[in-house]
Structures are given as structure tokens and as C-alpha cells.
Short mmCIF file of C-alpha atoms in Angstrom, two decimals:
data_model
loop_
_atom_site.label_atom_id
_atom_site.label_comp_id
_atom_site.label_asym_id
_atom_site.label_seq_id
_atom_site.Cartn_x
_atom_site.Cartn_y
_atom_site.Cartn_z
CA UNK A 1 1.77 1.71 -24.90
CA UNK A 2 2.69 -1.46 -26.79
CA UNK A 3 2.92 -4.95 -25.34
CA UNK A 4 6.74 -4.91 -25.18
CA UNK A 5 6.68 -1.76 -23.06
CA UNK A 6 4.03 -3.20 -20.77
CA UNK A 7 6.06 -6.38 -20.39
CA UNK A 8 9.20 -4.41 -19.53
CA UNK A 9 7.32 -2.35 -16.96
CA UNK A 10 5.75 -5.49 -15.51
CA UNK A 11 9.17 -7.09 -14.98
CA UNK A 12 10.55 -3.90 -13.43
CA UNK A 13 7.48 -3.63 -11.24
CA UNK A 14 8.04 -7.13 -9.91
CA UNK A 15 11.71 -6.30 -9.23
CA UNK A 16 10.68 -3.11 -7.43
CA UNK A 17 8.11 -5.11 -5.48
CA UNK A 18 10.80 -7.61 -4.47
CA UNK A 19 13.03 -4.77 -3.26
CA UNK A 20 10.15 -3.20 -1.37
CA UNK A 21 9.32 -6.61 0.08
CA UNK A 22 12.87 -6.98 1.41
CA UNK A 23 12.61 -3.66 3.23
CA UNK A 24 9.14 -4.52 4.54
CA UNK A 25 10.51 -7.87 5.73
CA UNK A 26 13.09 -6.11 7.89
CA UNK A 27 10.40 -3.88 9.41
CA UNK A 28 8.08 -6.85 9.95
CA UNK A 29 10.79 -8.89 11.67
CA UNK A 30 11.95 -6.18 14.07
CA UNK A 31 8.63 -4.39 14.71
CA UNK A 32 5.91 -6.95 14.07
CA UNK A 33 7.27 -10.28 15.26
CA UNK A 34 7.96 -9.24 18.89
CA UNK A 35 4.30 -8.13 19.18
CA UNK A 36 3.13 -11.40 17.65
CA UNK A 37 5.20 -13.31 20.22
CA UNK A 38 3.62 -11.30 23.05
CA UNK A 39 0.13 -11.97 21.68
CA UNK A 40 0.87 -15.70 21.38
CA UNK A 41 2.12 -15.73 24.98
CA UNK A 42 -1.17 -14.15 26.08
CA UNK A 43 -3.13 -16.73 24.06
CA UNK A 44 -1.21 -19.64 25.56
CA UNK A 45 -1.69 -18.30 29.07
CA UNK A 46 -5.46 -18.17 28.58
CA UNK A 47 -5.87 -21.43 26.66
CA UNK A 48 -6.42 -24.84 28.21
CA UNK A 49 -5.47 -26.68 25.02
CA UNK A 50 -1.82 -27.18 24.20
CA UNK A 51 -1.43 -29.09 20.94
CA UNK A 52 1.67 -29.73 18.87
CA UNK A 53 2.54 -27.06 16.30
CA UNK A 54 2.64 -28.24 12.68
CA UNK A 55 5.27 -25.53 12.00
CA UNK A 56 7.53 -24.24 14.76
CA UNK A 57 7.28 -20.63 15.83
CA UNK A 58 10.93 -20.11 14.86
CA UNK A 59 10.21 -21.25 11.31
CA UNK A 60 7.09 -19.09 11.16
CA UNK A 61 8.96 -15.94 12.21
CA UNK A 62 11.91 -16.49 9.82
CA UNK A 63 11.48 -18.65 6.74
CA UNK A 64 7.70 -18.48 6.72
CA UNK A 65 7.67 -14.71 7.18
CA UNK A 66 10.31 -14.18 4.48
CA UNK A 67 8.52 -16.41 1.98
CA UNK A 68 5.15 -14.77 2.57
CA UNK A 69 6.40 -11.18 2.45
CA UNK A 70 8.66 -11.63 -0.60
CA UNK A 71 6.09 -13.55 -2.65
CA UNK A 72 3.53 -10.90 -1.74
CA UNK A 73 5.99 -8.17 -2.71
CA UNK A 74 6.61 -9.62 -6.17
CA UNK A 75 2.89 -10.12 -6.85
CA UNK A 76 2.10 -6.68 -5.45
CA UNK A 77 4.77 -5.10 -7.65
CA UNK A 78 3.40 -6.75 -10.79
CA UNK A 79 -0.17 -5.61 -10.10
CA UNK A 80 1.00 -2.10 -9.23
CA UNK A 81 3.02 -1.94 -12.47
CA UNK A 82 -0.06 -2.84 -14.52
CA UNK A 83 -2.02 -0.16 -12.65
CA UNK A 84 0.78 2.28 -13.49
CA UNK A 85 0.48 1.42 -17.19
CA UNK A 86 -3.22 2.24 -17.06
CA UNK A 87 -2.87 5.40 -14.96
CA UNK A 88 0.08 7.00 -16.77
CA UNK A 89 -1.18 10.05 -18.65
CA UNK A 90 -4.70 9.69 -17.24
CA UNK A 91 -4.03 11.28 -13.84
CA UNK A 92 -2.31 14.40 -15.15
CA UNK A 93 0.80 15.50 -16.96
CA UNK A 94 3.26 13.83 -14.62
CA UNK A 95 6.47 12.05 -15.50
CA UNK A 96 7.12 8.39 -14.64
CA UNK A 97 8.72 9.13 -11.27
CA UNK A 98 5.95 11.45 -10.09
CA UNK A 99 3.30 9.08 -11.43
CA UNK A 100 4.87 6.15 -9.56
CA UNK A 101 4.89 8.10 -6.29
CA UNK A 102 1.31 9.30 -6.78
CA UNK A 103 0.19 5.76 -7.57
CA UNK A 104 1.96 4.46 -4.46
CA UNK A 105 0.37 7.14 -2.26
CA UNK A 106 -3.09 6.54 -3.72
CA UNK A 107 -2.67 2.77 -3.42
CA UNK A 108 -1.57 2.99 0.22
CA UNK A 109 -4.56 5.19 1.03
CA UNK A 110 -7.26 3.26 -0.80
CA UNK A 111 -6.03 -0.33 -0.56
CA UNK A 112 -4.80 -0.25 3.02
CA UNK A 113 -5.40 2.89 5.12
CA UNK A 114 -9.13 3.32 4.43
CA UNK A 115 -10.00 -0.35 5.16
CA UNK A 116 -7.56 -0.34 8.09
CA UNK A 117 -9.35 2.54 9.81
CA UNK A 118 -12.62 0.58 9.73
CA UNK A 119 -11.23 -2.92 10.31
CA UNK A 120 -7.72 -2.56 11.81
CA UNK A 121 -5.25 -5.43 11.95
CA UNK A 122 -5.40 -7.63 15.04
CA UNK A 123 -2.68 -9.83 16.58
CA UNK A 124 -3.16 -13.52 17.42
CA UNK A 125 -5.64 -14.23 20.23
CA UNK A 126 -7.82 -11.29 19.14
CA UNK A 127 -10.96 -12.32 17.27
CA UNK A 128 -13.44 -15.18 17.43
CA UNK A 129 -12.37 -18.08 15.15
CA UNK A 130 -16.02 -18.65 14.24
CA UNK A 131 -16.32 -15.17 12.69
CA UNK A 132 -13.13 -15.16 10.64
CA UNK A 133 -15.04 -15.68 7.39
CA UNK A 134 -17.37 -12.76 8.14
CA UNK A 135 -14.50 -10.49 9.17
CA UNK A 136 -12.50 -11.34 6.04
CA UNK A 137 -15.51 -10.65 3.81
CA UNK A 138 -16.16 -7.29 5.47
CA UNK A 139 -12.52 -6.26 5.13
CA UNK A 140 -12.33 -7.07 1.42
CA UNK A 141 -15.70 -5.40 0.85
CA UNK A 142 -14.37 -2.23 2.45
CA UNK A 143 -11.23 -2.46 0.32
CA UNK A 144 -13.27 -2.89 -2.87
CA UNK A 145 -15.50 0.06 -1.98
CA UNK A 146 -12.45 2.20 -1.26
CA UNK A 147 -10.83 1.43 -4.63
CA UNK A 148 -14.07 2.00 -6.56
CA UNK A 149 -14.69 5.27 -4.73
CA UNK A 150 -11.14 6.40 -5.49
CA UNK A 151 -11.68 5.71 -9.21
CA UNK A 152 -14.99 7.58 -9.10
CA UNK A 153 -13.24 10.47 -7.33
CA UNK A 154 -10.62 10.79 -10.10
CA UNK A 155 -13.32 10.70 -12.79
CA UNK A 156 -15.38 13.30 -10.92
CA UNK A 157 -12.39 15.60 -10.51
CA UNK A 158 -11.57 15.45 -14.24
CA UNK A 159 -15.20 16.14 -15.15
CA UNK A 160 -15.43 19.14 -12.80
CA UNK A 161 -12.04 20.66 -13.73
CA UNK A 162 -13.18 22.50 -16.91
CA UNK A 163 -15.98 24.26 -14.99
CA UNK A 164 -14.46 24.76 -11.53
CA UNK A 165 -10.75 24.83 -12.20
CA UNK A 166 -8.23 22.25 -11.05
CA UNK A 167 -8.03 23.37 -7.42
CA UNK A 168 -11.77 23.62 -6.79
CA UNK A 169 -12.42 20.39 -8.68
CA UNK A 170 -9.82 18.60 -6.57
CA UNK A 171 -11.36 19.91 -3.35
CA UNK A 172 -14.87 18.93 -4.45
CA UNK A 173 -13.79 15.44 -5.51
CA UNK A 174 -11.85 14.99 -2.26
CA UNK A 175 -14.92 16.00 -0.25
CA UNK A 176 -16.96 13.45 -2.19
CA UNK A 177 -14.45 10.71 -1.35
CA UNK A 178 -14.39 11.56 2.37
CA UNK A 179 -18.21 11.71 2.52
CA UNK A 180 -18.65 8.43 0.65
CA UNK A 181 -16.09 6.64 2.83
CA UNK A 182 -17.78 8.04 5.93
CA UNK A 183 -21.12 6.63 4.79
CA UNK A 184 -19.50 3.24 4.16
CA UNK A 185 -18.03 3.31 7.68
CA UNK A 186 -21.45 4.14 9.11
CA UNK A 187 -23.42 1.44 7.29
CA UNK A 188 -20.96 -1.47 7.42
CA UNK A 189 -21.10 -3.42 10.70
CA UNK A 190 -18.49 -2.80 13.36
CA UNK A 191 -16.36 -5.70 14.61
CA UNK A 192 -14.95 -5.54 18.14
CA UNK A 193 -13.74 -8.88 19.49
CA UNK A 194 -10.77 -7.74 21.59
CA UNK A 195 -10.69 -9.53 24.97
CA UNK A 196 -11.29 -7.19 27.91
CA UNK A 197 -8.00 -8.02 29.61
CA UNK A 198 -5.90 -7.81 26.44
CA UNK A 199 -3.16 -5.18 26.67
CA UNK A 200 -4.24 -1.97 24.96
CA UNK A 201 -0.57 -1.02 24.55
CA UNK A 202 0.24 -4.28 22.78
CA UNK A 203 -2.78 -3.90 20.51
CA UNK A 204 -1.76 -0.34 19.59
CA UNK A 205 1.87 -1.35 18.97
CA UNK A 206 0.83 -4.26 16.76
CA UNK A 207 -1.48 -2.09 14.66
CA UNK A 208 1.16 0.63 14.36
CA UNK A 209 3.70 -2.00 13.23
CA UNK A 210 1.25 -3.32 10.61
CA UNK A 211 0.73 0.21 9.30
CA UNK A 212 4.49 0.85 9.22
CA UNK A 213 5.08 -2.33 7.21
CA UNK A 214 2.58 -1.24 4.56
CA UNK A 215 3.96 2.30 4.54
CA UNK A 216 7.45 0.90 3.94
CA UNK A 217 6.23 -1.41 1.19
CA UNK A 218 4.30 1.22 -0.80
CA UNK A 219 6.84 4.02 -0.33
CA UNK A 220 9.78 1.84 -1.31
CA UNK A 221 7.92 0.61 -4.39
CA UNK A 222 7.16 4.16 -5.53
CA UNK A 223 10.75 5.31 -5.04
CA UNK A 224 12.31 2.27 -6.76
CA UNK A 225 9.83 1.74 -9.58
CA UNK A 226 9.79 5.39 -10.71
CA UNK A 227 13.40 5.48 -12.00
CA UNK A 228 13.07 1.98 -13.48
CA UNK A 229 9.95 3.01 -15.39
CA UNK A 230 11.62 6.21 -16.53
CA UNK A 231 14.41 4.20 -18.16
CA UNK A 232 11.80 2.38 -20.24
CA UNK A 233 9.55 5.31 -21.10
CA UNK A 234 12.00 8.22 -21.48
CA UNK A 235 14.80 7.91 -24.07
CA UNK A 236 18.33 8.10 -22.70
CA UNK A 237 19.12 11.22 -24.73
CA UNK A 238 16.11 13.02 -23.29
CA UNK A 239 17.07 12.04 -19.73
CA UNK A 240 20.61 13.30 -20.23
CA UNK A 241 19.36 16.53 -21.75
CA UNK A 242 17.09 17.09 -18.80
CA UNK A 243 19.76 16.23 -16.23
CA UNK A 244 22.75 18.08 -17.74
CA UNK A 245 22.77 21.76 -18.71
CA UNK A 246 24.50 22.68 -21.92
CA UNK A 247 28.07 23.96 -21.94
CA UNK A 248 26.85 27.46 -22.78
CA UNK A 249 24.47 27.41 -19.81
CA UNK A 250 27.24 26.20 -17.45
CA UNK A 251 29.62 29.00 -18.49
CA UNK A 252 26.99 31.66 -18.88
CA UNK A 253 28.17 32.31 -22.46
CA UNK A 254 25.78 33.36 -25.17
CA UNK A 255 25.91 31.23 -28.30
CA UNK A 256 27.13 33.12 -31.33
CA UNK A 257 25.08 32.47 -34.45
CA UNK A 258 26.98 31.48 -37.56
#
């Protein structure tokens, strides 16, 4: 893959990330922000300090949210596009669309779901401010371990395939990933700083909203980036040949040799 192709895919990845960010923004505004407001109301009711806000809550939930999500979406799309360039052809004989969806599914699992199950997202008022550095370090450590274990799983599956067959190799590599992640969960420290009187329903709804936002972001990226990448990697004539049957095939006629 030459530099021009990589550059074209990078630009399309950023555009796909922007589109996915717009959809995630809608989900975040309607699902996430009401839970954040409820958590802030709980925090204010239990706090004796009432200082002036540097940025109003209205600005945070509109312009601030939009800026953060869209900038993240563009950066996320660029990084995912570069990962696509590296993975294409190395994860199997899949076309651009299937590769984009597989990459999105694998990214969602390893970058978000696996760390989330160990260190789930918390709304405002949950967590000790003095431990935020420790909690951030543990979360990114879990994310790094998850990505490295996923790469090791793919390598292991490809190494085992000639001896065990594709199905058995996939099952063995998957079992390795689950076991390794389970060991990481067991050895990394657990963080539980939820106040005793904090609403369990609100906590569950906030975490479900956070998961839904990420699911929207990754799924939308895979669905949008796949066709864009295909336009770069697959010649137009080949796409048309694959999409349109020949006139003889449509009519059922048998070509007559000349």
C-alpha cells in the first residue's frame, strides 16, 4: 500500500470518524446528559461548597459536548484508518467493507468493552478526587493490556491454523484471550468509590448510556468507512462487475461462441 493510498484512507477515516461522532453526539446528548444532570444534582445536594462555575452547565452540555465528541471522532477515525491499513490482508481474505466492520468490532471489544468491564464509567460525584490519577492509570493499563492481548490472540490463531484448522485455532486463541483477560482482572486492583446512598438505577443508566455511545461510534465508523475504503482500494470497473450481473446472466441466455 503506497503513501498516496494511505493518505486517501486516512482522510476518509477522519470523515467517517466525524460522521460517527455526529451520531454519537446525538446519543450522548439525549441519553448521557440527563444522567449527568442527575448526578450533578446529587453532588450539589451533598456538598457544602458552592463556587462559581468557570463554564456554565448549559455550555458544557451543548458546545463543550459537541466540540469534545467531534474532535474525538475525527482523531479516532484517523487512528482507526491507520489500523485498517495495517490490518487489511493480515486478518484474513476479507474485502474492505468486511475488514472495516471486523476492525470496528475488535476495536470496540478491546479498546472499550474489556477495560469497561473492569473499570466502568462513573458519573460526576462518584469517585474520590484524590485517586483520579490512580484510577486513570489503571484504566489505561487495562486498555493497553487488552490491545496487546488481542494482537497476541490474532498471532496465536494464525500460528495454530495450519495444525488445528481455522475453527479449532480460532476457538483456542479465543480461549487464550478470555483466560488472559480474566487473569488481568484478578491481579489488577479493584476500584469501588460509589457513595452508599447513590442511586443504583442512575449509576446503571449512566454506564449503559456510556456503552451505547461507544457502540454507536464504533458501529457507525465501520459502516461508513467500509464503502469509502472500498472506493479507494477496489477499481470502479471491478465494483460494477461485482454488483451487476451480465446481460446473459439476467436473461438466462447462453452466450454463443463465434
